PDB file of N, CA and C in Angstrom:
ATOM      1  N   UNK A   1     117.679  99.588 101.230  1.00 45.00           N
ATOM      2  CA  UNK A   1     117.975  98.216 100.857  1.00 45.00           C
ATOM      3  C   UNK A   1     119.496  98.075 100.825  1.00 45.00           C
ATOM      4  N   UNK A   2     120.149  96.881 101.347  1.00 44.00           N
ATOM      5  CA  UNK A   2     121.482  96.720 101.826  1.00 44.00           C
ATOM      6  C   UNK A   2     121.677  96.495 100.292  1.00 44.00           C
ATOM      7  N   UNK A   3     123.107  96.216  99.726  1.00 49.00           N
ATOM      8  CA  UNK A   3     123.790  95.896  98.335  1.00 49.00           C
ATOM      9  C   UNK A   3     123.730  94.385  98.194  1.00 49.00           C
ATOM     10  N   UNK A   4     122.922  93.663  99.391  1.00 57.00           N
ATOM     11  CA  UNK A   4     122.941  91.987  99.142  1.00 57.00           C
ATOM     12  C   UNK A   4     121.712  91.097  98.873  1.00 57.00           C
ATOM     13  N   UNK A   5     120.766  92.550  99.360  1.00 71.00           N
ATOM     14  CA  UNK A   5     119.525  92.506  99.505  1.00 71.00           C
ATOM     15  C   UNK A   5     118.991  92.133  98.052  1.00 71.00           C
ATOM     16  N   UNK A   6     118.128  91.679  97.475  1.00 70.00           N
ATOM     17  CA  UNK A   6     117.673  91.978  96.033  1.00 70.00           C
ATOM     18  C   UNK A   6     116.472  92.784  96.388  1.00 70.00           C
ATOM     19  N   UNK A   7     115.763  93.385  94.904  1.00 77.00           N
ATOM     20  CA  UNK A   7     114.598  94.301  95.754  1.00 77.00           C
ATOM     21  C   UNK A   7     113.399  93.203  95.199  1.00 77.00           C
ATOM     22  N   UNK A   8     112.399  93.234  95.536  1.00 93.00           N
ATOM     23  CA  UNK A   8     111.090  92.338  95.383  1.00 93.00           C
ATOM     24  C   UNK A   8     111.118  91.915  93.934  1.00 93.00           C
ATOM     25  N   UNK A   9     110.370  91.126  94.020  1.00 96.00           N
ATOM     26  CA  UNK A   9     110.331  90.199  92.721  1.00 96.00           C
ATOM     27  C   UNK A   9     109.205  91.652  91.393  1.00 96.00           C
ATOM     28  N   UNK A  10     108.081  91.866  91.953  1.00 97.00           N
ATOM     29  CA  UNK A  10     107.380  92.674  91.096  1.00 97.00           C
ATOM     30  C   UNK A  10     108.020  93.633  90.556  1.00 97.00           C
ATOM     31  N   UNK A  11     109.058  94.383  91.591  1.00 97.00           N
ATOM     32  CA  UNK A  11     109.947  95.607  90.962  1.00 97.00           C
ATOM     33  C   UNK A  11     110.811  95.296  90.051  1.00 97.00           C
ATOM     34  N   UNK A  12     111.589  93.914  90.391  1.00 97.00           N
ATOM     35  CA  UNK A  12     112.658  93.630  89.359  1.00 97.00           C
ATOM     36  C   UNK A  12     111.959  93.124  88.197  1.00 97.00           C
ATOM     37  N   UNK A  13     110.647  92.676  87.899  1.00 98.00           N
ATOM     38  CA  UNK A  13     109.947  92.447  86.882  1.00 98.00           C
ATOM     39  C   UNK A  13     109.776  93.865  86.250  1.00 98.00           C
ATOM     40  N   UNK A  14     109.251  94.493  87.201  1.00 98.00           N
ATOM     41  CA  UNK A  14     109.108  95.923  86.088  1.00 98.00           C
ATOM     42  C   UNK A  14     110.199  96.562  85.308  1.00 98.00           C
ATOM     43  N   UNK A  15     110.984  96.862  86.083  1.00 97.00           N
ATOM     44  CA  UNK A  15     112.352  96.986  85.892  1.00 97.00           C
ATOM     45  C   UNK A  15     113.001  96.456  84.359  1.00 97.00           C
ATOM     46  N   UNK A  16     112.581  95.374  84.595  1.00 98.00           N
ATOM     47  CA  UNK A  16     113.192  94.478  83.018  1.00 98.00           C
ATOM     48  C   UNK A  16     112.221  94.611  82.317  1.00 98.00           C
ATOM     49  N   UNK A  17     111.001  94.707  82.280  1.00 98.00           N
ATOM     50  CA  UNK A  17     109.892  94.879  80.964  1.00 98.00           C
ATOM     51  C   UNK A  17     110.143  96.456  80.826  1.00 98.00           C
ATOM     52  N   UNK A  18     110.314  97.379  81.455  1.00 98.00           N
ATOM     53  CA  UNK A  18     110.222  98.564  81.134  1.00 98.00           C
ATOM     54  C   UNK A  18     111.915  98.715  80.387  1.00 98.00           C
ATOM     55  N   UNK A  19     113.068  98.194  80.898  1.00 98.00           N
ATOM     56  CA  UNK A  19     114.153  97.969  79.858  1.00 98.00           C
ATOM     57  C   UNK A  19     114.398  97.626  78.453  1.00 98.00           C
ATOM     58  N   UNK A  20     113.636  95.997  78.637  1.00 98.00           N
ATOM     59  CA  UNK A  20     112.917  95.296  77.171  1.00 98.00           C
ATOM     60  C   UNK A  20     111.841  96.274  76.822  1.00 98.00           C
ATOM     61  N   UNK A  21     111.244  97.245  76.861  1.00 98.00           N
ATOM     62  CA  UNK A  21     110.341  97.708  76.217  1.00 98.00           C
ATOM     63  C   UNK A  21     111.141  98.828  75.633  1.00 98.00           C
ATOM     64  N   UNK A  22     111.752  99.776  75.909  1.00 98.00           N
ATOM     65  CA  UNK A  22     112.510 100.797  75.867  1.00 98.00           C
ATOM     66  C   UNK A  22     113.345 100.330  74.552  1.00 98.00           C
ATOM     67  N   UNK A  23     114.153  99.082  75.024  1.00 97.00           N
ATOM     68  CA  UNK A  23     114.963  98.641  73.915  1.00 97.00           C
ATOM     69  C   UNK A  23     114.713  98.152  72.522  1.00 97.00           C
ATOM     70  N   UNK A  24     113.025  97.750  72.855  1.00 97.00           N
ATOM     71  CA  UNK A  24     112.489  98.130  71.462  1.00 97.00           C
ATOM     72  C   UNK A  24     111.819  98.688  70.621  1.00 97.00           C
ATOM     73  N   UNK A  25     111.934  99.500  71.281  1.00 98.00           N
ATOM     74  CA  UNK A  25     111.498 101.486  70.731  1.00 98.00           C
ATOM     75  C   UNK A  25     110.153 101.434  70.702  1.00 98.00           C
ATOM     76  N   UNK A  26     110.030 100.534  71.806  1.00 98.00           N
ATOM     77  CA  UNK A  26     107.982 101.006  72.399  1.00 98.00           C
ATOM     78  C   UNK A  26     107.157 101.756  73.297  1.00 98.00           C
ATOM     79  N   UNK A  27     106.586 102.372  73.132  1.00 98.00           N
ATOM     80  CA  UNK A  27     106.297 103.315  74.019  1.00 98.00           C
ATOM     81  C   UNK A  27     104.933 101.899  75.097  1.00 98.00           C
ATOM     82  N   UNK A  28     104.374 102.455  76.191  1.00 98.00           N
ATOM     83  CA  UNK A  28     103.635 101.366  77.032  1.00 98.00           C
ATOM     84  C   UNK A  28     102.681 101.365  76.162  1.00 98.00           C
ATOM     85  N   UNK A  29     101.850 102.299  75.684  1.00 98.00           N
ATOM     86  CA  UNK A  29     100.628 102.004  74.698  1.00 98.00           C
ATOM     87  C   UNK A  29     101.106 100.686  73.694  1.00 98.00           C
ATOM     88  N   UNK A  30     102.054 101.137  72.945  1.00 98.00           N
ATOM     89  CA  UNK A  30     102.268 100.146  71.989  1.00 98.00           C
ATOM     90  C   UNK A  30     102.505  98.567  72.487  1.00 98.00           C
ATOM     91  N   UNK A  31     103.070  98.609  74.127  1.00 98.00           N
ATOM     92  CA  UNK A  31     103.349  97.049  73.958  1.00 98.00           C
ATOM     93  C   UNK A  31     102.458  96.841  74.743  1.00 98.00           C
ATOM     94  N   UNK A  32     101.095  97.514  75.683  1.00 98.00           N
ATOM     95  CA  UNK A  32      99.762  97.200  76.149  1.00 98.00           C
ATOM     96  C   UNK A  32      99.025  96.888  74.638  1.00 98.00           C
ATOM     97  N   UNK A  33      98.917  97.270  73.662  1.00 98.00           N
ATOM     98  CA  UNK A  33      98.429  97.077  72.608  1.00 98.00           C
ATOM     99  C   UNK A  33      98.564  95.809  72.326  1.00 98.00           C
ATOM    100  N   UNK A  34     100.042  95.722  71.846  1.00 98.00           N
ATOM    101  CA  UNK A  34     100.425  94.192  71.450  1.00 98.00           C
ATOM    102  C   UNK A  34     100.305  93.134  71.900  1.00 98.00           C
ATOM    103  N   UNK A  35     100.269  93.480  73.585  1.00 98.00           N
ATOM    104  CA  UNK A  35      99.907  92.457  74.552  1.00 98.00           C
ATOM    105  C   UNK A  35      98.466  92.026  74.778  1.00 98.00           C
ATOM    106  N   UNK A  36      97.781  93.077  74.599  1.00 98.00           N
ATOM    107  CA  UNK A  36      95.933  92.475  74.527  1.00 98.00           C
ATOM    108  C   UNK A  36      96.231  92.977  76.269  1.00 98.00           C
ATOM    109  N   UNK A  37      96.128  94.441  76.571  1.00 98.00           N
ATOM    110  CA  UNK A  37      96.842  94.663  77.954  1.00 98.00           C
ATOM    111  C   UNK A  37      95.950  96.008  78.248  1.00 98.00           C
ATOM    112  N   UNK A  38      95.914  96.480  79.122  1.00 98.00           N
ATOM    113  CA  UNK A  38      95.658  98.251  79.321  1.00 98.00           C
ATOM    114  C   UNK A  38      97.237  98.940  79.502  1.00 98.00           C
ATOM    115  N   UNK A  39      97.214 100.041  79.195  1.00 97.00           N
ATOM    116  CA  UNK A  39      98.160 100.654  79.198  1.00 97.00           C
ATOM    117  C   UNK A  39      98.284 101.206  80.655  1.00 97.00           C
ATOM    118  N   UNK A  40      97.191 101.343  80.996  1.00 98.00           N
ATOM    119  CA  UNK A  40      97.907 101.930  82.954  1.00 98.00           C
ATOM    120  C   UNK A  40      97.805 100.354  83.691  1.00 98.00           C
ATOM    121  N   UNK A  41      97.504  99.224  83.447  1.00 98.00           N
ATOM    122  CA  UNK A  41      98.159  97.938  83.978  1.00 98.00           C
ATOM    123  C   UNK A  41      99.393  97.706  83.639  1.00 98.00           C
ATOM    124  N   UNK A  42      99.875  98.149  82.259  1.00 98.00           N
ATOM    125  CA  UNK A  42     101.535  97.860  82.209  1.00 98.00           C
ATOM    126  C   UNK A  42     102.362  98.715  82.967  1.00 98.00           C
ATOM    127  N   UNK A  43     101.858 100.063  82.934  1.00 98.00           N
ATOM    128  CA  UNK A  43     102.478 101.167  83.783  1.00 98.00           C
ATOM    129  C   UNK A  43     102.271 100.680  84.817  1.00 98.00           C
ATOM    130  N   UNK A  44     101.646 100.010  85.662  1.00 98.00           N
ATOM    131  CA  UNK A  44     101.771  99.626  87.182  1.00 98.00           C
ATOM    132  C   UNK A  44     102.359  98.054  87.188  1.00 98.00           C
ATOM    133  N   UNK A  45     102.403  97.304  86.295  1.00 98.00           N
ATOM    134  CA  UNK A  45     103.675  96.796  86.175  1.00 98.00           C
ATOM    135  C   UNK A  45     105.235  97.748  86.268  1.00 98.00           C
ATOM    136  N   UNK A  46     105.182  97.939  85.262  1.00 98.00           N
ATOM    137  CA  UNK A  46     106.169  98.793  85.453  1.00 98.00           C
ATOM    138  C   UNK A  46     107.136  99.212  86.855  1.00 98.00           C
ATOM    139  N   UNK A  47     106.182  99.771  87.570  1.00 98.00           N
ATOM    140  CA  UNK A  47     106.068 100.667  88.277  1.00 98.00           C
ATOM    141  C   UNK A  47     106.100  99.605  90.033  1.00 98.00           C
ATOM    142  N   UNK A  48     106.185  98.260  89.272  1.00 97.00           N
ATOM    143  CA  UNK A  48     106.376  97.490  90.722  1.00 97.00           C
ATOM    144  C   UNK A  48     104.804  97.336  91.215  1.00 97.00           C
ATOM    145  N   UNK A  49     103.793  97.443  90.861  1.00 97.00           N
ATOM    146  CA  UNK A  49     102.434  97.703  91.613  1.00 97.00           C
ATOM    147  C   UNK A  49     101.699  96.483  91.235  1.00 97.00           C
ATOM    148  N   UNK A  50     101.931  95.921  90.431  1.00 96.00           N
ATOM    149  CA  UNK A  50     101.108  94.756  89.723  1.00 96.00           C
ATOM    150  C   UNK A  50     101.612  92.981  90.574  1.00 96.00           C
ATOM    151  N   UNK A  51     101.282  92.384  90.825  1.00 95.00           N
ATOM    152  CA  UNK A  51     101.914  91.066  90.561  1.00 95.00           C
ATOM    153  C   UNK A  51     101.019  90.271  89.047  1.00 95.00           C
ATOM    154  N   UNK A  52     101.998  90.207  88.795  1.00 97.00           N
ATOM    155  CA  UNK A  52     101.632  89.482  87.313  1.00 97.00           C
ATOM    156  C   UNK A  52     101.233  88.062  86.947  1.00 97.00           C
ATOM    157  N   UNK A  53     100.293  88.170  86.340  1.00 97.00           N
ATOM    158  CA  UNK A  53      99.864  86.347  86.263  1.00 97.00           C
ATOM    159  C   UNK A  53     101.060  85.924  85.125  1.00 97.00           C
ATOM    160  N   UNK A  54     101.057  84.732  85.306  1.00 97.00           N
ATOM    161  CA  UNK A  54     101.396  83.704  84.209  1.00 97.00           C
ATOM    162  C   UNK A  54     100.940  83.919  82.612  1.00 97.00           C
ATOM    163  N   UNK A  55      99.801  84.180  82.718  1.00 98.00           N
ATOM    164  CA  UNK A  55      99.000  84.395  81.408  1.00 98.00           C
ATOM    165  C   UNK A  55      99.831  85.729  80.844  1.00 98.00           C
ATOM    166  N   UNK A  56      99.693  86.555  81.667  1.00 98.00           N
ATOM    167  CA  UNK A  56     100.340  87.992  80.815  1.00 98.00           C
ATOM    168  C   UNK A  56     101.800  87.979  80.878  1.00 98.00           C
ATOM    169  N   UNK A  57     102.541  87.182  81.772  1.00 98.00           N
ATOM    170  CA  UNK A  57     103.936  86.833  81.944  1.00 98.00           C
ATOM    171  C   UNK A  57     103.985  86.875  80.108  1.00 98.00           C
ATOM    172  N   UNK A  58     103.799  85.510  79.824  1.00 98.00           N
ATOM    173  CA  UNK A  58     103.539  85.369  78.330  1.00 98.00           C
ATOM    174  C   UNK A  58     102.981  85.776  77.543  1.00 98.00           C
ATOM    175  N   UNK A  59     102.164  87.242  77.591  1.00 98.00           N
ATOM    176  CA  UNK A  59     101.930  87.848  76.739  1.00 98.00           C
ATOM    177  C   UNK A  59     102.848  89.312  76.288  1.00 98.00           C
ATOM    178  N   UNK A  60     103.367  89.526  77.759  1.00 98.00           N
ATOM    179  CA  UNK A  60     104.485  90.765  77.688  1.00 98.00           C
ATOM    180  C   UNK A  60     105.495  90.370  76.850  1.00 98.00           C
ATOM    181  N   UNK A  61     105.884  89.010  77.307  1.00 98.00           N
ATOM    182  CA  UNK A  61     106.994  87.896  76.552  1.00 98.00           C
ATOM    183  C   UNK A  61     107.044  87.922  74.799  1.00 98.00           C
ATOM    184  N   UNK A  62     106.168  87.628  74.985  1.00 98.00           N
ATOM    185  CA  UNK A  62     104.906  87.770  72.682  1.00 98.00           C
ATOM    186  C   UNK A  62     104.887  89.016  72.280  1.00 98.00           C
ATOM    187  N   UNK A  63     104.761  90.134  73.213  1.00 98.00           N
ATOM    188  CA  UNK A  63     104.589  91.534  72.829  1.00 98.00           C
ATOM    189  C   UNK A  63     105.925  92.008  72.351  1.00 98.00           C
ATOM    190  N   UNK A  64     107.050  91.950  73.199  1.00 98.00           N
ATOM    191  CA  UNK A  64     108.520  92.135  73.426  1.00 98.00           C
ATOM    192  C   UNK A  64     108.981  91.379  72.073  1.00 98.00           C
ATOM    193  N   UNK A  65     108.800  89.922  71.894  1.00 98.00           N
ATOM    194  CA  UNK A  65     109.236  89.269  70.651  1.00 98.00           C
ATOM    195  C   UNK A  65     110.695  88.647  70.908  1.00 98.00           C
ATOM    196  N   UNK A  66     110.634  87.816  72.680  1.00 98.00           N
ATOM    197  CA  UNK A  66     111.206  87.567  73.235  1.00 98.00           C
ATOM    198  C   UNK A  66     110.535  86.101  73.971  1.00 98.00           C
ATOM    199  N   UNK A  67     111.752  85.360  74.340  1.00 98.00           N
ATOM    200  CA  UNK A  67     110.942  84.239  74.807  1.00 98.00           C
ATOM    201  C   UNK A  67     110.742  84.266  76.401  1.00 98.00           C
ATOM    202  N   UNK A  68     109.892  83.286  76.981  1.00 98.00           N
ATOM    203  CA  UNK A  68     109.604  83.367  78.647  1.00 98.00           C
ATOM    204  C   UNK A  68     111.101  83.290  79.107  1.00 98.00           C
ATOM    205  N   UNK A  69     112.059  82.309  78.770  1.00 98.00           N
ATOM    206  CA  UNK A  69     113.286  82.434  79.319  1.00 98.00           C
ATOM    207  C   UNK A  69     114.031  83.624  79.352  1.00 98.00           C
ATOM    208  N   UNK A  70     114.238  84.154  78.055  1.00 98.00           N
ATOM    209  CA  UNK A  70     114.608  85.746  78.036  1.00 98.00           C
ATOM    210  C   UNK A  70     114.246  86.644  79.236  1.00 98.00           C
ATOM    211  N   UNK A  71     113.376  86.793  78.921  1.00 98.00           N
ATOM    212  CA  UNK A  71     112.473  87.389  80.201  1.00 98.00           C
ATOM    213  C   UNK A  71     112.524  87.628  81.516  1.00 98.00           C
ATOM    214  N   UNK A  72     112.777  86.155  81.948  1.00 98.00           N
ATOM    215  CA  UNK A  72     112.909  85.492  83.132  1.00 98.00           C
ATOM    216  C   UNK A  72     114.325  85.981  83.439  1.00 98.00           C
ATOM    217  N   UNK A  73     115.203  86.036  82.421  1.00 98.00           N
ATOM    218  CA  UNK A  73     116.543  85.812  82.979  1.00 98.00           C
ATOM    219  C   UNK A  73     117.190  87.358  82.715  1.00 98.00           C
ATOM    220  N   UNK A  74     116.325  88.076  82.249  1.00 98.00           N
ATOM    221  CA  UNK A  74     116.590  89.915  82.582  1.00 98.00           C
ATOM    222  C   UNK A  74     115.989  89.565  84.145  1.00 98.00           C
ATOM    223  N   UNK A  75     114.966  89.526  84.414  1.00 97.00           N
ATOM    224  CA  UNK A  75     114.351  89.670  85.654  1.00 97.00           C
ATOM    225  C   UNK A  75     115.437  89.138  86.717  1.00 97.00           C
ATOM    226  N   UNK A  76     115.905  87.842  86.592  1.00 96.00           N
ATOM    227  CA  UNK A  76     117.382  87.543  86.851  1.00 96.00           C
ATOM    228  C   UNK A  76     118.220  88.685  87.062  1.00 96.00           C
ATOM    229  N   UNK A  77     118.480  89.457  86.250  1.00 96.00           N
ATOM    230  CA  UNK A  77     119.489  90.280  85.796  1.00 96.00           C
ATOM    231  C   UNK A  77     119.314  91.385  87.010  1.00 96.00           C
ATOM    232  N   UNK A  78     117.912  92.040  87.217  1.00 95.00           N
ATOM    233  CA  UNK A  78     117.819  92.992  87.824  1.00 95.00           C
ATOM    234  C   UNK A  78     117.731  92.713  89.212  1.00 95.00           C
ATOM    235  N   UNK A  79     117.064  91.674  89.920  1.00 94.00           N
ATOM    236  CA  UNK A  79     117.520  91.340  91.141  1.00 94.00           C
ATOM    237  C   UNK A  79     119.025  91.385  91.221  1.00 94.00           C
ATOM    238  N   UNK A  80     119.749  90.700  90.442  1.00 92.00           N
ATOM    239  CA  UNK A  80     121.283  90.746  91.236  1.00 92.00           C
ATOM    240  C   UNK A  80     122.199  92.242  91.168  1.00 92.00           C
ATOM    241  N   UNK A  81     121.251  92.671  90.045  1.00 89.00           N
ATOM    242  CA  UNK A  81     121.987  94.125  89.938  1.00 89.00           C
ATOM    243  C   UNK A  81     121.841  95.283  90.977  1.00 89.00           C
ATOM    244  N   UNK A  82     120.689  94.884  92.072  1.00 66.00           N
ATOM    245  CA  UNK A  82     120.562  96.146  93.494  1.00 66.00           C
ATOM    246  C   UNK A  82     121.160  95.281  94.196  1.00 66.00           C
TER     247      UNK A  82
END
């Protein structure tokens, strides 16, 4: 991937939930828990493998204790950062 390129939307989603999750000292069980989630669906979030509905957009969002904009605008963050 060139430095202008961004990388796919699912990766830079994972990317930032697995950041926001980290940063609030959760392991994936705990914020699949909180989320009403499986824990190997967040890991394949994570992991770029998932495309994510809307519905769980906002539940990762509720889990984290962060709003959809927040969210949105790490995901922001990590596209421009590759």
């Amino acid at each position: 991937m060139s430095n202008t390129e961004s990388p796919p939307l699912p990766e830079a989603f994972g990317r930032a939930v697995r950041d926001l999750r980290v940063r609030e000292g959760l392991s994936q069980e705990a914020l699949a828990e909180h989320a009403g989630l499986h824990r190997t669906y967040v890991g394949g979030i994570e992991r770029g493998e998932r495309n994510v509905s809307l519905v769980n957009i906002g539940r990762l969002a509720d889990a984290l204790g962060i709003s959809l904009a927040t969210l949105m605008a790490a995901v922001d963050s990590e596209r421009r950062a590759t």
